[in-house]
Amino acid sequence: MDDFAGKAVMVMGGSRGIGAAIVRHFASAGANVIFTYSGSPDAAAEVANETGATAVKADSAKRDEVVAAVADAGPLDMLVVNAGVAISGDVLELNPDDIDRLIDINVRAPYHASVEAGRTMRDNGRIIIIGSVNGDRVPWPGATAYALSKSAVQGIGRGLARDFGHRGITVNVVQPGPVDTDMNPETGPFAKMMHSAMAIKRHAQVDEVAQLVMFLCSPAGAMITGTTQTIDGGVGI
Ligand code: NDP
């Protein structure tokens, strides 16, 4: 399959989990893929070796590193901002510095990366931000900061869809529910509670999320913009 042959794709946070699956799908579809990583150099090297993609170290908590990585990679056809962290627990006990770092990675980085990509992105390009169903629904306690960050990216997506629409660039937020990754393993202690809120009572696989991203980035996605695309097995419906 070479549907994306020659396309310049950047995935922010491509060393593990959903991001690594997105790198694999784009690479096997013929794209030239660059991805960022921060804390997992060995995993990043493995993904790069396997796919031929280029791994670049850039901490999403640092605006300068995010902007430089995107500027150096441009002009892009597609940007996927996947890097994210989750913090949960008693809202009265969580460390405020950790919460601010989460906001840097989950909100500020998607904003600055997307705006920077938009400076040079080719016409009919694609920007995808990986949000979460928790941007819409919070079926359990302890997720306030994560939920606020994933609601915030909905606003980034809608705003940039307006800002870049005249160039045919689409901007969308993909909102997974539970996905089996290091962040949220299906064997973890909260899996049963999560499944109890779902119509389809299992975690998604990373490839299921990557396939939705690929569809939105394909020519078939040309008129889908400013949307939130939820892929969550029916959390809290
Ligand atoms: P993982 O923890 O498995 O992987 C996270 C990825 O993001 C890694 O590649 C990691 O790279 C990268 N990353 C994290 N922090 C930084 C940073 N500071 N700088 C650069 N890269 C960073 O998470 P998932 O694959 O599960 O999650 C991916 C996205 O999907 C996130 O935005 C998450 O919020 C969202 N999501 C996940 C769900 C789930 O159930 N798994 C549900 C809903 C949304 P490295 O290790 O190299 O730093």
XYZ file of C-alpha atoms and ligand atoms in Angstrom:
285
model
C 0.000 0.000 0.000
C 1.471 3.357 -0.976
C -1.498 5.684 -0.580
C 0.699 8.197 1.218
C 3.759 7.841 -1.011
C 6.067 10.817 -0.659
C 3.897 12.580 1.939
C 5.784 14.350 4.719
C 4.310 13.229 8.033
C 5.262 14.183 11.580
C 4.003 12.306 14.629
C 4.664 13.994 17.971
C 5.164 11.161 20.464
C 5.798 8.158 18.222
C 7.998 5.912 20.353
C 5.281 3.849 22.033
C 1.578 3.012 22.127
C -0.872 4.742 19.806
C 1.808 7.033 18.345
C 4.068 4.126 17.382
C 1.110 2.454 15.633
C 0.443 5.656 13.694
C 4.113 5.815 12.647
C 3.941 2.182 11.464
C 0.759 2.747 9.439
C 2.065 5.870 7.717
C 5.460 4.298 7.008
C 3.925 1.189 5.497
C 1.702 3.428 3.346
C 4.800 5.005 1.799
C 5.022 8.261 3.762
C 8.255 9.917 4.877
C 7.746 9.908 8.625
C 9.491 11.883 11.352
C 8.451 11.285 14.946
C 9.396 12.747 18.300
C 10.105 11.015 21.573
C 11.417 12.081 24.944
C 11.759 9.490 27.689
C 12.018 6.274 25.640
C 15.102 6.409 23.376
C 15.353 2.607 23.045
C 11.710 2.242 22.010
C 12.147 5.145 19.590
C 15.200 3.499 18.019
C 13.275 0.242 17.591
C 10.376 1.978 15.839
C 12.802 3.906 13.634
C 14.747 0.745 12.698
C 11.599 -1.200 11.949
C 9.862 1.482 9.863
C 12.622 3.604 8.375
C 11.093 6.641 10.068
C 13.327 9.310 11.608
C 13.266 9.715 15.383
C 13.896 13.169 16.860
C 14.247 13.861 20.575
C 11.938 16.692 21.649
C 10.310 17.088 25.037
C 6.683 18.121 24.560
C 6.826 19.889 27.939
C 9.236 22.403 26.389
C 7.769 24.823 23.879
C 11.119 25.633 22.245
C 11.838 21.969 21.553
C 8.344 21.386 20.148
C 8.475 24.400 17.849
C 12.017 23.618 16.678
C 11.163 19.985 15.904
C 8.160 20.968 13.800
C 9.972 23.823 12.055
C 12.921 21.558 11.205
C 10.608 18.857 9.820
C 8.529 21.178 7.645
C 6.933 21.723 5.235
C 4.590 18.918 6.254
C 1.588 17.315 4.620
C 0.363 15.840 7.905
C 0.935 16.474 11.588
C -0.357 14.110 14.270
C 0.041 15.391 17.829
C -0.205 12.251 19.909
C 2.212 12.800 22.833
C 0.269 12.956 26.051
C 0.383 12.062 29.711
C -2.338 11.054 32.148
C -2.479 11.821 35.842
C -5.279 10.575 38.031
C -5.970 10.572 41.733
C -7.456 12.620 44.544
C -7.749 16.142 43.152
C -6.912 17.570 46.590
C -3.673 15.628 46.828
C -2.161 15.833 43.324
C 1.072 17.801 42.920
C 0.342 21.145 41.198
C 3.693 21.057 39.362
C 2.729 17.704 37.846
C -0.611 19.171 36.774
C 1.087 22.149 35.114
C 3.451 19.784 33.278
C 0.447 17.790 32.050
C -1.069 21.001 30.722
C 2.214 21.867 28.985
C 2.334 18.474 27.242
C -1.369 17.906 26.564
C -2.487 21.474 25.728
C 0.355 23.906 25.059
C 2.336 21.484 22.888
C -0.598 20.605 20.573
C -1.313 24.331 20.177
C 2.259 25.389 19.409
C 3.044 22.345 17.245
C -0.096 22.808 15.164
C 0.398 26.543 14.683
C 4.045 26.017 13.731
C 3.087 23.281 11.262
C 0.463 25.591 9.790
C 3.092 28.162 8.822
C 4.466 25.970 6.054
C 1.997 23.086 5.675
C 1.099 22.273 2.088
C -2.426 22.938 0.835
C -4.894 20.138 1.629
C -2.773 19.091 4.600
C -4.026 17.394 7.742
C -3.620 18.126 11.447
C -4.827 15.518 13.932
C -4.660 15.928 17.702
C -5.176 12.838 19.846
C -7.654 13.861 22.531
C -9.768 11.535 24.670
C -13.384 10.682 25.323
C -12.677 12.393 28.663
C -12.826 15.657 26.728
C -16.575 15.011 26.530
C -17.356 12.711 29.433
C -15.785 11.971 32.815
C -17.457 8.780 34.064
C -15.168 8.357 37.102
C -13.506 10.674 39.663
C -9.852 11.655 39.736
C -9.466 12.741 36.108
C -10.083 16.496 36.273
C -6.735 17.720 34.915
C -6.660 15.105 32.167
C -10.259 15.924 31.208
C -9.571 19.660 31.099
C -6.607 19.052 28.812
C -8.620 16.909 26.423
C -11.518 19.408 26.378
C -9.020 22.161 25.592
C -7.730 20.453 22.463
C -11.284 20.382 21.092
C -11.113 24.195 21.025
C -7.723 24.108 19.317
C -9.135 21.803 16.655
C -12.210 23.898 15.960
C -10.284 27.173 15.944
C -7.504 26.001 13.653
C -10.024 24.373 11.318
C -11.316 27.923 10.729
C -7.832 29.439 10.558
C -6.478 26.995 7.961
C -9.651 25.953 6.103
C -9.089 28.346 3.200
C -5.984 26.279 2.328
C -7.887 22.996 2.325
C -6.135 21.961 5.552
C -8.368 19.936 7.866
C -7.946 19.867 11.654
C -9.606 17.192 13.762
C -9.396 15.664 17.228
C -9.454 11.862 17.555
C -10.857 10.879 20.943
C -10.112 7.322 22.050
C -11.638 5.606 25.017
C -9.562 2.936 26.783
C -6.744 1.714 24.530
C -4.381 -1.089 25.525
C -1.025 0.703 25.966
C 1.540 1.347 28.699
C -0.639 4.284 29.774
C -3.737 2.147 30.246
C -3.064 -1.605 30.034
C -6.066 -3.841 29.575
C -4.663 -5.942 32.439
C -4.533 -2.910 34.762
C -6.501 -2.462 37.990
C -9.005 0.006 36.475
C -9.876 -1.971 33.360
C -13.018 -3.583 34.802
C -14.359 -0.236 35.998
C -13.724 1.273 32.553
C -15.398 -1.629 30.764
C -18.471 -1.257 32.996
C -19.104 2.171 31.416
C -18.710 0.876 27.840
C -21.129 -0.656 25.318
C -18.279 -2.760 23.864
C -16.529 -3.993 26.972
C -12.885 -4.145 25.981
C -9.929 -1.860 25.388
C -9.318 -0.781 21.802
C -6.124 -1.912 20.100
C -3.669 0.752 18.939
C -4.203 -0.220 15.291
C -7.920 0.567 15.566
C -7.080 4.152 16.519
C -4.338 4.423 13.882
C -6.771 3.310 11.170
C -9.146 6.158 12.045
C -6.237 8.612 11.835
C -5.294 7.185 8.432
C -8.843 7.603 7.159
C -9.005 11.244 8.264
C -5.652 11.885 6.576
C -6.716 10.202 3.329
C -8.381 12.037 0.438
C -11.719 10.699 1.790
C -11.262 13.014 4.789
C -11.071 16.212 2.756
C -14.386 17.638 4.018
C -14.110 16.434 7.622
C -12.779 19.312 9.690
C -13.279 20.909 13.091
C -14.698 17.634 14.392
C -14.103 15.358 17.328
C -14.001 11.730 16.193
C -14.685 9.495 19.165
C -13.486 5.893 19.078
C -14.322 4.585 22.536
C -16.556 1.521 22.427
C -19.381 3.664 23.784
C -18.076 5.096 27.063
C -20.926 6.590 29.082
C -23.476 6.714 26.267
P 1.748 5.850 26.100
O 2.078 6.296 27.481
O 1.701 4.409 25.803
O 2.704 6.587 25.039
C 2.830 7.984 25.132
C 3.665 8.499 23.973
O 3.752 9.927 24.132
C 5.062 7.940 23.988
O 5.534 7.783 22.672
C 5.836 9.039 24.710
O 7.192 9.106 24.306
C 5.118 10.283 24.240
N 5.317 11.354 25.201
C 4.823 11.447 26.451
N 5.311 12.531 27.059
C 6.148 13.127 26.158
C 6.962 14.279 26.206
N 7.055 15.047 27.291
N 7.655 14.597 25.098
C 7.606 13.835 23.989
N 6.859 12.716 23.896
C 6.150 12.373 24.980
O 0.321 6.510 25.815
P -0.827 6.141 24.753
O -0.262 5.624 23.510
O -1.845 5.369 25.476
O -1.433 7.601 24.543
C -1.211 8.376 23.383
C -2.223 9.502 23.340
O -3.538 8.935 23.377
C -2.136 10.457 24.527
O -2.388 11.769 24.092
C -3.249 9.974 25.428
O -3.724 10.986 26.275
C -4.282 9.535 24.407
N -5.261 8.591 24.914
C -4.886 7.359 25.390
C -5.853 6.504 25.888
C -5.537 5.143 26.419
O -6.438 4.509 27.026
N -4.338 4.602 26.224
C -7.269 6.890 25.947
C -7.547 8.187 25.398
C -6.574 8.993 24.920
P 8.409 8.879 25.332
O 8.093 7.690 26.147
O 9.585 8.711 24.411
O 8.520 10.133 26.149
